[in-house]
Coordinates of C-alpha atoms and ligand atoms in Angstrom, one line a residue:
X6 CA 0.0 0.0 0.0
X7 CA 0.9 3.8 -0.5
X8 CA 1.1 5.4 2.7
X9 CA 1.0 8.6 4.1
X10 CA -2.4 8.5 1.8
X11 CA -3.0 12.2 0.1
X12 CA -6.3 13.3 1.4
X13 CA -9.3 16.1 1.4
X14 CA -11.7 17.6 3.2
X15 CA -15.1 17.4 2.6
X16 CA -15.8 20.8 2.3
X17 CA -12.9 22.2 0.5
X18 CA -13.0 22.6 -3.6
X19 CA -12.8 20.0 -5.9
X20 CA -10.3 22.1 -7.7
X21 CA -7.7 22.0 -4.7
X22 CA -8.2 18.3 -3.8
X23 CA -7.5 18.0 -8.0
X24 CA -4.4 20.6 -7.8
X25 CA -3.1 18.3 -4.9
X26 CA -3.7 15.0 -6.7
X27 CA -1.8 16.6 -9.6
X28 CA 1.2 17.8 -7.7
X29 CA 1.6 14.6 -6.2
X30 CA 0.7 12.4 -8.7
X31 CA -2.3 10.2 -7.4
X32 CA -5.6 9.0 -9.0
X33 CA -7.8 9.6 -6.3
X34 CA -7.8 11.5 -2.3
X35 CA -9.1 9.8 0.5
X36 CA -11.8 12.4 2.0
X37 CA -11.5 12.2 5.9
X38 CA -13.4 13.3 8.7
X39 CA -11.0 13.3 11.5
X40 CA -9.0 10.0 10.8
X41 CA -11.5 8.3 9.1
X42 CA -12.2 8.1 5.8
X43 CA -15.5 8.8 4.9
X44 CA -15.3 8.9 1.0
X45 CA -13.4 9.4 -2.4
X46 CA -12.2 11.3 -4.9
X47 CA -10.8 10.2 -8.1
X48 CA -9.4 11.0 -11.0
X49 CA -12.3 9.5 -13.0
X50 CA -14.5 11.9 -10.8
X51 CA -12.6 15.1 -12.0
X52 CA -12.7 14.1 -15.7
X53 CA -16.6 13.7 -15.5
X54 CA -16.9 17.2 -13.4
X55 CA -14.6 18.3 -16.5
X56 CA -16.7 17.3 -18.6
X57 CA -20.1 19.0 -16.9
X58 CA -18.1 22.6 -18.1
X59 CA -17.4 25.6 -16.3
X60 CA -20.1 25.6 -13.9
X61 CA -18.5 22.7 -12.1
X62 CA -15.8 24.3 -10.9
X63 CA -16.6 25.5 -7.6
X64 CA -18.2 22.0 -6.5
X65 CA -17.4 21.4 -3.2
X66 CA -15.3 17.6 -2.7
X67 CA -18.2 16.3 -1.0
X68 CA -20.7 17.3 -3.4
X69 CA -18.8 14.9 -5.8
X70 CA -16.9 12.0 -3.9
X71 CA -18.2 8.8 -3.5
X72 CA -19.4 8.3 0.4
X73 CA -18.3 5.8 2.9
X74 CA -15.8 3.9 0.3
X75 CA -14.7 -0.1 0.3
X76 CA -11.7 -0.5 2.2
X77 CA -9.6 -3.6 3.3
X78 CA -7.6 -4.3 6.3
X79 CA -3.7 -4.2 6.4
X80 CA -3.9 -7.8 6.4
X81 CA -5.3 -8.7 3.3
X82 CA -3.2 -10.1 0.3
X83 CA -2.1 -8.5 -2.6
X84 CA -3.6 -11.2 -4.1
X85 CA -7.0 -10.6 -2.4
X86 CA -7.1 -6.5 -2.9
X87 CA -6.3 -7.2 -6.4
X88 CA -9.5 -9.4 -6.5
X89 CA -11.3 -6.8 -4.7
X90 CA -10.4 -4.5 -7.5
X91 CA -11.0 -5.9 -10.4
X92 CA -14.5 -7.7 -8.6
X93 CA -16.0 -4.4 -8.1
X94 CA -14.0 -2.0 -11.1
X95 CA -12.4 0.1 -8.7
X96 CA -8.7 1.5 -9.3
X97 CA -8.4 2.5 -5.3
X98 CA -8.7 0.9 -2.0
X99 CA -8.2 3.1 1.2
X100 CA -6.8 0.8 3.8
X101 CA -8.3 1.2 7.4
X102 CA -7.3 -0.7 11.1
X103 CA -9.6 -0.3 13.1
X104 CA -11.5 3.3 12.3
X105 CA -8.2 4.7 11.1
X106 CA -6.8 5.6 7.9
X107 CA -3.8 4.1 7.6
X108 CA -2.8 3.6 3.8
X109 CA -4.3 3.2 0.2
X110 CA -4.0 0.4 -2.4
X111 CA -4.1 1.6 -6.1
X112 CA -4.5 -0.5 -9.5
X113 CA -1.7 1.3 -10.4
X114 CA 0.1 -0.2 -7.4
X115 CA -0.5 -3.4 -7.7
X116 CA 0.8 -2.9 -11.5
X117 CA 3.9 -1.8 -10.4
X118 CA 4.2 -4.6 -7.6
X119 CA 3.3 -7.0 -10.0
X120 CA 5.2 -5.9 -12.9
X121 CA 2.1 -6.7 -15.7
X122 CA 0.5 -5.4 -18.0
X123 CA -3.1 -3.5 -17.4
X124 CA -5.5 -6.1 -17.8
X125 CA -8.9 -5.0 -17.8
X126 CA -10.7 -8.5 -18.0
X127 CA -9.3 -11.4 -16.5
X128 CA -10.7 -13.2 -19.8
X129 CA -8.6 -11.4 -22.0
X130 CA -6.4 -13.3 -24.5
X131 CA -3.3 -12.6 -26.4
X132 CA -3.2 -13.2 -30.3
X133 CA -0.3 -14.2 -32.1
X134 CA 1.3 -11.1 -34.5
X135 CA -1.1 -11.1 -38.0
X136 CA -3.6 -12.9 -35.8
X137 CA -2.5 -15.9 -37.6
X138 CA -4.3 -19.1 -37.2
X139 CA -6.9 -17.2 -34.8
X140 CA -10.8 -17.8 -35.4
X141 CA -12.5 -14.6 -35.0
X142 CA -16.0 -15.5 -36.2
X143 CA -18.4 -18.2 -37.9
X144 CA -19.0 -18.1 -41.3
X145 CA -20.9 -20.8 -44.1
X146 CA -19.6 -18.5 -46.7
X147 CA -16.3 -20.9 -47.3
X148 CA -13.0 -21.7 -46.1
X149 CA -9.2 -22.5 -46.8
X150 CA -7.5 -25.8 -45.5
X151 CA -4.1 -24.7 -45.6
X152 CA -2.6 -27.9 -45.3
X153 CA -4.6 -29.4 -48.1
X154 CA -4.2 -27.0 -50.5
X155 CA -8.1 -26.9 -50.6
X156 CA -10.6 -24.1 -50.3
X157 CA -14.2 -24.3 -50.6
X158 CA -17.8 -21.9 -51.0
X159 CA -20.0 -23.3 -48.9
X160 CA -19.9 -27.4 -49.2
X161 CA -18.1 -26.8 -53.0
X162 CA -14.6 -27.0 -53.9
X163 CA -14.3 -23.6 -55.1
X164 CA -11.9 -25.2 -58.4
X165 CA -14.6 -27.6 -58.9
X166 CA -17.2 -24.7 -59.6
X167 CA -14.5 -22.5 -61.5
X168 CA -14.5 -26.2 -63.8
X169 CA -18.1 -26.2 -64.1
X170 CA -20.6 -23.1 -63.4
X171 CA -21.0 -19.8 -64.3
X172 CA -19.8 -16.9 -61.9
X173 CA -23.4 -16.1 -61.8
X174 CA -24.5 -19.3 -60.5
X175 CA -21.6 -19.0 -57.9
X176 CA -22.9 -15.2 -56.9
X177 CA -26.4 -16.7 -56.0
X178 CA -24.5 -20.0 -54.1
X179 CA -23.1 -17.4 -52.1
X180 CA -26.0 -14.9 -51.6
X181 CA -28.7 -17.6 -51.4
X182 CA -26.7 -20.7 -50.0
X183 CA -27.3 -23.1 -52.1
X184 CA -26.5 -24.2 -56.3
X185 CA -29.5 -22.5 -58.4
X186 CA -31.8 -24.5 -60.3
X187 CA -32.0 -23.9 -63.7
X188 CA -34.9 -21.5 -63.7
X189 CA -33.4 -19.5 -60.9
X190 CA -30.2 -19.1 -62.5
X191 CA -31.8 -17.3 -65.6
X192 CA -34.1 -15.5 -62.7
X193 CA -30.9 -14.7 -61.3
X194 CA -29.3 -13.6 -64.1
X195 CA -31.9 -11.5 -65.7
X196 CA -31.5 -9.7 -62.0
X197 CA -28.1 -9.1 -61.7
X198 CA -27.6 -8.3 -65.0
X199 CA -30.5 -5.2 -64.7
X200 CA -28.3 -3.7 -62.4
X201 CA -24.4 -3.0 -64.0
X202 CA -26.0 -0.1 -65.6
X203 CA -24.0 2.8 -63.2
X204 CA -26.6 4.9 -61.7
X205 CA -26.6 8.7 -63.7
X206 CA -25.3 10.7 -60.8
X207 CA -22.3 8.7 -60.5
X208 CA -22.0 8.3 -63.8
X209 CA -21.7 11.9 -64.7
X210 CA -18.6 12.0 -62.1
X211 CA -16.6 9.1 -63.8
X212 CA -14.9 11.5 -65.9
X213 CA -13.6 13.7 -63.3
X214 CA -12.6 10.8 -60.9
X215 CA -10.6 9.6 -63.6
X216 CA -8.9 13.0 -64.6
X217 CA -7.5 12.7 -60.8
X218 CA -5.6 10.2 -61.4
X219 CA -4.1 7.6 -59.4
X220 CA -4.4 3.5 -59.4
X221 CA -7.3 2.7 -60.4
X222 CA -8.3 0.5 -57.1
X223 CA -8.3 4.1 -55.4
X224 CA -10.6 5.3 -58.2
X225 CA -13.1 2.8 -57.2
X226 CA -13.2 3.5 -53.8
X227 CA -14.5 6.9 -54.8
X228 CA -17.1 5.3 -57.3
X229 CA -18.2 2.6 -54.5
X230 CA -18.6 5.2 -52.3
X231 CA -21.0 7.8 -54.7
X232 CA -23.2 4.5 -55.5
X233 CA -24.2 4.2 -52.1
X234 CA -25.0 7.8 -51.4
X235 CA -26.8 8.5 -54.8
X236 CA -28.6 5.3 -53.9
X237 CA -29.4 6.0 -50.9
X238 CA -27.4 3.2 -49.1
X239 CA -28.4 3.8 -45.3
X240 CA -26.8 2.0 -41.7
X241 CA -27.7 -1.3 -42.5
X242 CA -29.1 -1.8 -38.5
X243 CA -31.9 1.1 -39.8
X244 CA -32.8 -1.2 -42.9
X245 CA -34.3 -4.7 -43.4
X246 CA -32.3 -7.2 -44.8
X247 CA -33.9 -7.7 -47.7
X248 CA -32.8 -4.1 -48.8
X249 CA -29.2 -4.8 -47.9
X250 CA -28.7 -7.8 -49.9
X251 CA -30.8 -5.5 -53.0
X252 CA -27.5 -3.0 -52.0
X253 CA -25.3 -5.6 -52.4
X254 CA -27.0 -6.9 -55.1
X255 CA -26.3 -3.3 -56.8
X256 CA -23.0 -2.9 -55.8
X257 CA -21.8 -6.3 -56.8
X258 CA -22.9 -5.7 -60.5
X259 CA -21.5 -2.0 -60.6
X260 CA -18.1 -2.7 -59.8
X261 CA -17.1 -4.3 -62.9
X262 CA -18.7 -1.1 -65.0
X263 CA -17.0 1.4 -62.8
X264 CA -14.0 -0.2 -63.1
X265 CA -14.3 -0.8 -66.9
X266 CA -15.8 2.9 -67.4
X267 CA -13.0 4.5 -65.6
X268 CA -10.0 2.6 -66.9
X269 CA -11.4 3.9 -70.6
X270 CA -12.0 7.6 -69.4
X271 CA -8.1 7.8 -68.4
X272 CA -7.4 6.1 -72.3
X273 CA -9.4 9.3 -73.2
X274 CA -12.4 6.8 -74.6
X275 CA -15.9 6.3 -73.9
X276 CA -17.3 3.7 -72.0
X277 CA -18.9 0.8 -73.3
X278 CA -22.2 0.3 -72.2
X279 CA -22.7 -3.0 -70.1
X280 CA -24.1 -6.1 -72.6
X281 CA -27.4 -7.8 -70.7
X282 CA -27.0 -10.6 -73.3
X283 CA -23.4 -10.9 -72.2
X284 CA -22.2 -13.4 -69.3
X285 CA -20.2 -12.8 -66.8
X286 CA -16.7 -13.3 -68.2
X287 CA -17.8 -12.0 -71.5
X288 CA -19.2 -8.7 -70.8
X289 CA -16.4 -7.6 -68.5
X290 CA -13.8 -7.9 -72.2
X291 CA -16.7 -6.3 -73.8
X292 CA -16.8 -3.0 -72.0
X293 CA -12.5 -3.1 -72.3
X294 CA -12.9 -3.1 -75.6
X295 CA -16.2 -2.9 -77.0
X296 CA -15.5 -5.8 -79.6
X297 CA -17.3 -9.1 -79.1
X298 CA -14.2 -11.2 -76.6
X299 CA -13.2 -14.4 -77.8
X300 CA -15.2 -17.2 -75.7
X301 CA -11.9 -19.3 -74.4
X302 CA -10.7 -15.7 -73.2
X303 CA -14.0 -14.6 -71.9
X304 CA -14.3 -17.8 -70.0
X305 CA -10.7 -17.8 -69.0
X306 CA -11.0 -14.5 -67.0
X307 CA -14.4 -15.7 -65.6
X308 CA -13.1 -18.0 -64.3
X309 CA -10.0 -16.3 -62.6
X310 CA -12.7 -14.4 -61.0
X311 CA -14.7 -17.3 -59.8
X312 CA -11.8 -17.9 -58.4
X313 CA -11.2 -15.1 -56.6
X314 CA -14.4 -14.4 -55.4
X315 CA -14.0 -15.5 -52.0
X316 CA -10.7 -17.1 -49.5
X317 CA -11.7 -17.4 -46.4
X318 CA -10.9 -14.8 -43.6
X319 CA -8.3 -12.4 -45.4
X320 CA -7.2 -9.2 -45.4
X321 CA -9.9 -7.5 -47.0
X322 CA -12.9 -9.7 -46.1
X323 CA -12.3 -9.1 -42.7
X324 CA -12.1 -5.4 -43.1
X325 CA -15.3 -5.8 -44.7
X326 CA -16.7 -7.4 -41.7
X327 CA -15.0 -5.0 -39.1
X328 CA -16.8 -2.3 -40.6
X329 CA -20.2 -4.0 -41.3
X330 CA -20.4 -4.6 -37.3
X331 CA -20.6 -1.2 -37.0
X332 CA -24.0 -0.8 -38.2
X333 CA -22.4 0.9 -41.1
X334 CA -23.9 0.8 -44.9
X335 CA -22.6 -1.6 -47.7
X336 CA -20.9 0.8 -49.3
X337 CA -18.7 1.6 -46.4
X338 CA -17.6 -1.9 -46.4
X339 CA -16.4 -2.8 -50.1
X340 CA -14.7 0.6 -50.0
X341 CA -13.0 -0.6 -46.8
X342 CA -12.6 -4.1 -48.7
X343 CA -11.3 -2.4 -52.0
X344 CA -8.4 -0.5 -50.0
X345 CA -7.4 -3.5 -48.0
X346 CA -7.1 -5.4 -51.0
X347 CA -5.1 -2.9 -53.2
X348 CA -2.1 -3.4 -51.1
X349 CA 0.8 -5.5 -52.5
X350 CA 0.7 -8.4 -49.5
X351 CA -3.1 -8.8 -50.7
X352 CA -4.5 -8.3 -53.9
X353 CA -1.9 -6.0 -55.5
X354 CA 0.9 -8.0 -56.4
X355 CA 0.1 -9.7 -59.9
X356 CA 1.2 -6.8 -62.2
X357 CA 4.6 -7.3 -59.7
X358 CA 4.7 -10.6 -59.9
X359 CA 4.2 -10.0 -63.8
X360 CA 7.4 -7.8 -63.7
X361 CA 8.9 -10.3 -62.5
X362 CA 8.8 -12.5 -65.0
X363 CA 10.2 -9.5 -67.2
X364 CA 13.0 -8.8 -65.3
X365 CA 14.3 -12.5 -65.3
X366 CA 13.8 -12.3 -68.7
X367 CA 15.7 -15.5 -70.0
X368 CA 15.6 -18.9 -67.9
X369 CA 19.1 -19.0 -67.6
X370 CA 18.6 -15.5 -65.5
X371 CA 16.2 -17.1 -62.8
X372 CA 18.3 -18.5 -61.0
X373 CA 21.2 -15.9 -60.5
X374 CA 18.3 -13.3 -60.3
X375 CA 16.0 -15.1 -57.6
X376 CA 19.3 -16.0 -55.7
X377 CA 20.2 -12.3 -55.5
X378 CA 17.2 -11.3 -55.0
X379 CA 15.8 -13.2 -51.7
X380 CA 19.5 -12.9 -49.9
X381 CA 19.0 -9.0 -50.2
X382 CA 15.5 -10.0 -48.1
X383 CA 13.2 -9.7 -51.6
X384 CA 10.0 -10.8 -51.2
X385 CA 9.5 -12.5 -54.9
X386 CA 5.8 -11.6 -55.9
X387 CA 3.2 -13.9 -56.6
X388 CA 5.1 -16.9 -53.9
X389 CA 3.7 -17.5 -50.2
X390 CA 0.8 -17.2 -48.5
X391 CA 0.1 -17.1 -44.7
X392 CA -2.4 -20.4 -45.0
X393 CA -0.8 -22.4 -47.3
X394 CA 1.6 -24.2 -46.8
X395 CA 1.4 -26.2 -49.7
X396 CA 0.8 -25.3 -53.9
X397 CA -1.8 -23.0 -53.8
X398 CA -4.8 -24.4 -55.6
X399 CA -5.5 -21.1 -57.6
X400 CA -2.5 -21.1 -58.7
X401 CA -2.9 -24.8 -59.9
X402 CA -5.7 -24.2 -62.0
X403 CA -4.7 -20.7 -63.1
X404 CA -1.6 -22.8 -64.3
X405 CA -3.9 -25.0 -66.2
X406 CA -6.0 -21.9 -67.4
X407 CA -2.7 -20.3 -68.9
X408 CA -1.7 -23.8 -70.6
X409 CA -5.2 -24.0 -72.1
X410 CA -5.3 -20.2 -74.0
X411 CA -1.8 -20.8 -74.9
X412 CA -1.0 -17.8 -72.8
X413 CA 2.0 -16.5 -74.4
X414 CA 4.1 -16.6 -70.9
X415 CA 2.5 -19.3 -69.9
X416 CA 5.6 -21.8 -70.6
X417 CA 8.3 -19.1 -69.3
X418 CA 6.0 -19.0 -66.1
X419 CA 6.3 -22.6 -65.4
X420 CA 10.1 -22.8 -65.2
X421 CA 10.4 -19.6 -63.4
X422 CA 7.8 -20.6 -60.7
X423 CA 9.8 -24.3 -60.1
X424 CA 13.0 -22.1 -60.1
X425 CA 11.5 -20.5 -57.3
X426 CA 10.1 -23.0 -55.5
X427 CA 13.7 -24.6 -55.6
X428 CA 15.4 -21.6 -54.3
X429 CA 13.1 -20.4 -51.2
X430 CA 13.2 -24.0 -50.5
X431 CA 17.1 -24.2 -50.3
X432 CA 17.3 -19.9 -49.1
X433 CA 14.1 -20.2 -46.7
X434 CA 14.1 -23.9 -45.6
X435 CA 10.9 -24.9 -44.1
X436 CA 9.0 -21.9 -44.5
X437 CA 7.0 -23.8 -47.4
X438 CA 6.7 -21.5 -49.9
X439 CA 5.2 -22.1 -53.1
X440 CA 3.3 -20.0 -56.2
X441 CA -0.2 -17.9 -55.2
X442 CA -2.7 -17.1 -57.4
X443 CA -0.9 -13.9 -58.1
X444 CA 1.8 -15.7 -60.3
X445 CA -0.5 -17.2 -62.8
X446 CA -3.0 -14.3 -62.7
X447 CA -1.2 -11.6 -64.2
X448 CA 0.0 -14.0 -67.2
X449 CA -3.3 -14.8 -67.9
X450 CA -4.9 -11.7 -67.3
X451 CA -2.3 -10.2 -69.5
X452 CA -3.0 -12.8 -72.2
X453 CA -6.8 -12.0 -72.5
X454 CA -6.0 -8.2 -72.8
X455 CA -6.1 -6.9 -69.7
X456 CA -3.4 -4.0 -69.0
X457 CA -1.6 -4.5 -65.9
X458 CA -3.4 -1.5 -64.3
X459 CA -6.9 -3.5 -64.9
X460 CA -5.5 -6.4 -62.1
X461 CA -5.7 -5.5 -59.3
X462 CA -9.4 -4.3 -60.1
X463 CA -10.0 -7.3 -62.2
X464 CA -9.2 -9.1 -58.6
X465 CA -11.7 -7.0 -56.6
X466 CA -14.5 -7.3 -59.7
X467 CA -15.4 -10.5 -58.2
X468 CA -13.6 -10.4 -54.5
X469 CA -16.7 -7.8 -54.1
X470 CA -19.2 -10.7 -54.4
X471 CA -17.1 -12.4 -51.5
X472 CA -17.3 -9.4 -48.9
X473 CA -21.2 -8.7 -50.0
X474 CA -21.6 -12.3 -48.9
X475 CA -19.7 -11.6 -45.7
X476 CA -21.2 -8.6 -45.0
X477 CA -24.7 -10.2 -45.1
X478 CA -23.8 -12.9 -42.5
X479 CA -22.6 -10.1 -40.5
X480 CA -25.5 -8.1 -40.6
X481 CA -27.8 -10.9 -40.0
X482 CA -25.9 -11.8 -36.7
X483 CA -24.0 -9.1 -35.3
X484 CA -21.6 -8.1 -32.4
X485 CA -19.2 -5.1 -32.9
X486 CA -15.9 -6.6 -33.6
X487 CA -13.6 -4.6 -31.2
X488 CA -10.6 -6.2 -30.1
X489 CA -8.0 -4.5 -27.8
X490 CA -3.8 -3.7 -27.5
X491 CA -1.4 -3.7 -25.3
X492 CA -0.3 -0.7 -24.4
X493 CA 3.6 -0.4 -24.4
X494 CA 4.5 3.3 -24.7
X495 CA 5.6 4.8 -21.7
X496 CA 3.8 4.2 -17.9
X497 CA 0.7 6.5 -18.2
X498 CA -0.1 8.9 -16.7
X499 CA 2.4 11.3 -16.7
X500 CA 1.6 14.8 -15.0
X501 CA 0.2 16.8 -18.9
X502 CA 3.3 19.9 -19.2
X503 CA 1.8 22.8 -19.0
X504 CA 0.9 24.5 -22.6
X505 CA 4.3 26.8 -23.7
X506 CA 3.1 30.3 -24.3
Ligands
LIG19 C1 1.7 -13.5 -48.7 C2 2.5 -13.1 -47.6 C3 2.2 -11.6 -47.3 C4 2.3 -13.9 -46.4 O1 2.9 -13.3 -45.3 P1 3.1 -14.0 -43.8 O2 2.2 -15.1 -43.7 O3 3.1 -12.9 -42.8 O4 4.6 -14.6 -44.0 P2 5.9 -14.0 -43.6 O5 6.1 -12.7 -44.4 O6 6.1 -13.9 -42.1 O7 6.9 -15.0 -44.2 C5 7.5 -16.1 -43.5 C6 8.9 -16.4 -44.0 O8 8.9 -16.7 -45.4 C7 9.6 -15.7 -46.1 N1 8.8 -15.4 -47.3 C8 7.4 -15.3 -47.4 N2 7.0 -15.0 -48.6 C9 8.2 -14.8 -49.3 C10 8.4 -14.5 -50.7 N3 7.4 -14.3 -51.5 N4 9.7 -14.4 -51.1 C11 10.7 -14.6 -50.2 N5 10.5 -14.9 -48.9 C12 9.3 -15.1 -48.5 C13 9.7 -14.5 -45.2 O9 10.8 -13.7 -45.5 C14 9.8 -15.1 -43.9 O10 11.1 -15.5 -43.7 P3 11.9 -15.4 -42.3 O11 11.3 -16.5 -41.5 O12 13.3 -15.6 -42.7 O13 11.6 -14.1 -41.8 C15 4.0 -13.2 -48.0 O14 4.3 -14.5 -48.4 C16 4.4 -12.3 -49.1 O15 4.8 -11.1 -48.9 N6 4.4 -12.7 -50.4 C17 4.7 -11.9 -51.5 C18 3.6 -11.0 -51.9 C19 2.4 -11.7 -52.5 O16 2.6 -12.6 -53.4 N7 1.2 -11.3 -52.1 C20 0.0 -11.9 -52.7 C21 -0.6 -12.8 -51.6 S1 -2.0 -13.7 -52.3

């Protein structure tokens, strides 16, 4: 215990008792009648008469202490009082023998004694740096098995629908959790398909977001944003949930217009209207270029987006969810998404990973070049992941996907990604580091027409599907996600310096 204990009178100012607890660095005064303490000021008290204003100021200490305190014997453990406190949320314990005030035992105290950490509930946990390998929520939406090399929406292997369905077909799987039959996929369709027309307000202002400049992914977090306040997007807790999912419905089927419509204002060209007609796949090469795409290429970048459409608890998707347990509207959360995604550890590394491949240039040069490049502590783009830790089933089929269109750097690829593989293995042992779906994505993308500045966005065209589907399972059961920190900056609270004039 601290001891002589600073005290107050009960009839002096709160203002003195607060000067004195300043000068001598305390949280709280002990207010005593005679020797006995008969309440107490602390400093939680003085911030809340702060807060009241002015008029406060000339409280008296009784007017604001809290009467005839806990206290605790002289005999009591640290281990008991520290009970005591964090029982009943107090930070101070006066300590009394008999009637008389004979020391006080502070939170702060016990701290110090103790040499921890503040620890507010005795529940709290510590997670691991990147929260890796932590489960933070439920989810039917899919998963990654690490291990396996496997990921899955809902029950289906995720490369098993990029073999065989349409992206559409996967949208609704997601939204409506299950396959569609045949009449709700053209149902579904027909829907979706309505709605990648970009409202006119926001359309008007395409032109100028573009003239800003910028990457593109920063672009669309302006675009995402103006959809949902020309449409009205509101706090999702204010609206039922059948008028979120019609927002993310909207959003969802925008994206890939904005993101078409503003790559082609900073070409200096008109957009291309969105093609009902058009699948998935097809309409997105359609508004690039407004020609009719090839159908292997059309299907080819559909299905890198199928495949990207969801991966468990990343980055991005969990951003998405962060800020959808706030209440907040959809639009908030993809334009959280989008800027978690356009960094280069998430979504933004396939135009790298294509540079890459250009600066190796020959296959004799991978190997001197990777070699150099990992002992100066490179990263190489497009290789690791923090879940798998084996090939990277994306990047299997993507390999597959390159083969198949004949992509033109799709044999060059293939050495340099074993070339790789082979040196982290001997440069990183153990670390398990194999090809994401970064490596193949940019060669394919880059095969079907895409400009490397259209990747990253091409990723979030379909990721956006992925966090709508999130943030619907958030909204419809809910608890603010609000972790805490340790706090290791130095011991608080020092006494504030007074402003320098
Ligand atoms: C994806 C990624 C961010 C995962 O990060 P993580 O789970 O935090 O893993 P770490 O960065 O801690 O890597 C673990 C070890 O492997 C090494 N490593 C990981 N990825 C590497 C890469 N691409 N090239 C070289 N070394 C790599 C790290 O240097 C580290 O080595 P160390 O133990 O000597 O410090 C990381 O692998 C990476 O930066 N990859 C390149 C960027 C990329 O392709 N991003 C797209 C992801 S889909």
């Amino acid at each position: 215990m601290s001891s002589p204990v600073v005290t107050a009178l009960p009839d002096e100012s709160v203002a003195d008792a607060a000067a004195r607890m300043h000068d001598r660095s305390v949280g709280s005064v002990v207010v005593v009648g005679g020797h006995r303490p008969i309440g107490i000021l602390t400093e939680r008290d003085i911030v809340r008469m702060a807060g009241a204003g002015p008029s406060s100021a000339a409280l008296k200490v009784a007017e604001l202490m809290t009467p005839d305190p806990d206290c605790v014997a002289p005999v009591v453990s640290v281990h008991e009082a520290f009970a005591t406190l964090a029982e009943r949320t107090y930070r101070h314990l006066p300590v009394v023998e008999g009637d008389e005030l004979v020391g006080i035992v502070s939170l702060r105290d016990l701290m110090r004694l103790a040499q921890i950490q503040p620890v507010v509930h005795p529940g709290q946990i510590e997670a691991p740096p990147g929260l890796e390998g932590v489960i933070v929520a439920e989810t039917q939406v899919g998963d990654v098995r690490g291990l396996e090399g496997f990921y899955h929406y809902r029950q289906y292997s995720a490369v098993e629908l990029a073999a065989a369905r349409s992206l559409e077909d996967i949208w609704f799987l997601l939204f409506e959790g299950h396959l569609p039959s045949a009449e709700e996929s053209r149902a579904f369709a027909a829907e979706v398909r309505a709605l990648r027309t970009v409202p006119d307000a926001v359309r008007r202002l395409l032109p100028e977001i573009a003239a800003a400049g910028g990457p593109l992914m920063d672009q669309l977090r302006s675009a995402v944003s103006l959809i949902g306040h020309s449409q009205g997007f509101r706090p999702w807790l204010d609206i039922p949930a059948e008028e979120l999912r019609t927002n993310a419905l909207q959003v969802c089927a925008a994206v890939p217009t904005l993101i078409m419509a503003l790559h082609r204002h900073a070409q200096g060209l008109d957009p291309v209207d969105p093609d009902p007609d058009l699948g998935y796949g097809e309409n997105y090469l359609w508004m690039l270029t407004g020609e009719r795409p090839d159908a292997d290429k059309a299907r080819a970048v559909e299905q890198y987006q199928i495949l990207t459409i969801d991966h468990g608890f990343n980055a991005s998707t969990f951003t998405a969810r962060v800020i959808t347990s706030t209440g907040a509207d959809l639009a908030g959360a993809v334009t959280g998404g989008i800027a978690a995604l356009s960094g280069p550890l998430h979504g933004g590394a396939p135009s790298r990973a294509l540079d890459l491949l250009d600066a190796i240039g020959t296959p004799d040069n991978a190997r001197p070049y990777l070699v150099d490049a990992v002992t100066r502590g490179d990263k190489i783009m497009g290789f690791g992941h923090r879940v798998y830790k084996t090939t990277d089933p994306r990047s299997e089929f993507l390999r597959g996907v390159a083969e198949r269109i004949r992509a033109r750097k799709a044999g060059f690829a293939t050495q340099v990604e074993q070339t790789v593989v082979d040196v982290l293995a001997e440069l990183k042992p153990g670390r398990n580091l194999y090809a994401n779906v970064e490596f193949y994505a940019g060669v394919v993308m880059e095969d079907v027409g895409l400009p490397p500045d259209l990747f990253s966005p091409t990723f979030a065209s379909s990721r956006v599907i992925g966090w709508c589907a999130n943030v619907l399972e958030q909204a419809a059961d809910n608890r603010i996600i609000r972790p805490s920190a340790r706090y290791v900056g130095p011991p608080p609270p020092q006494p504030v310096p007074e402003a320098e004039a």
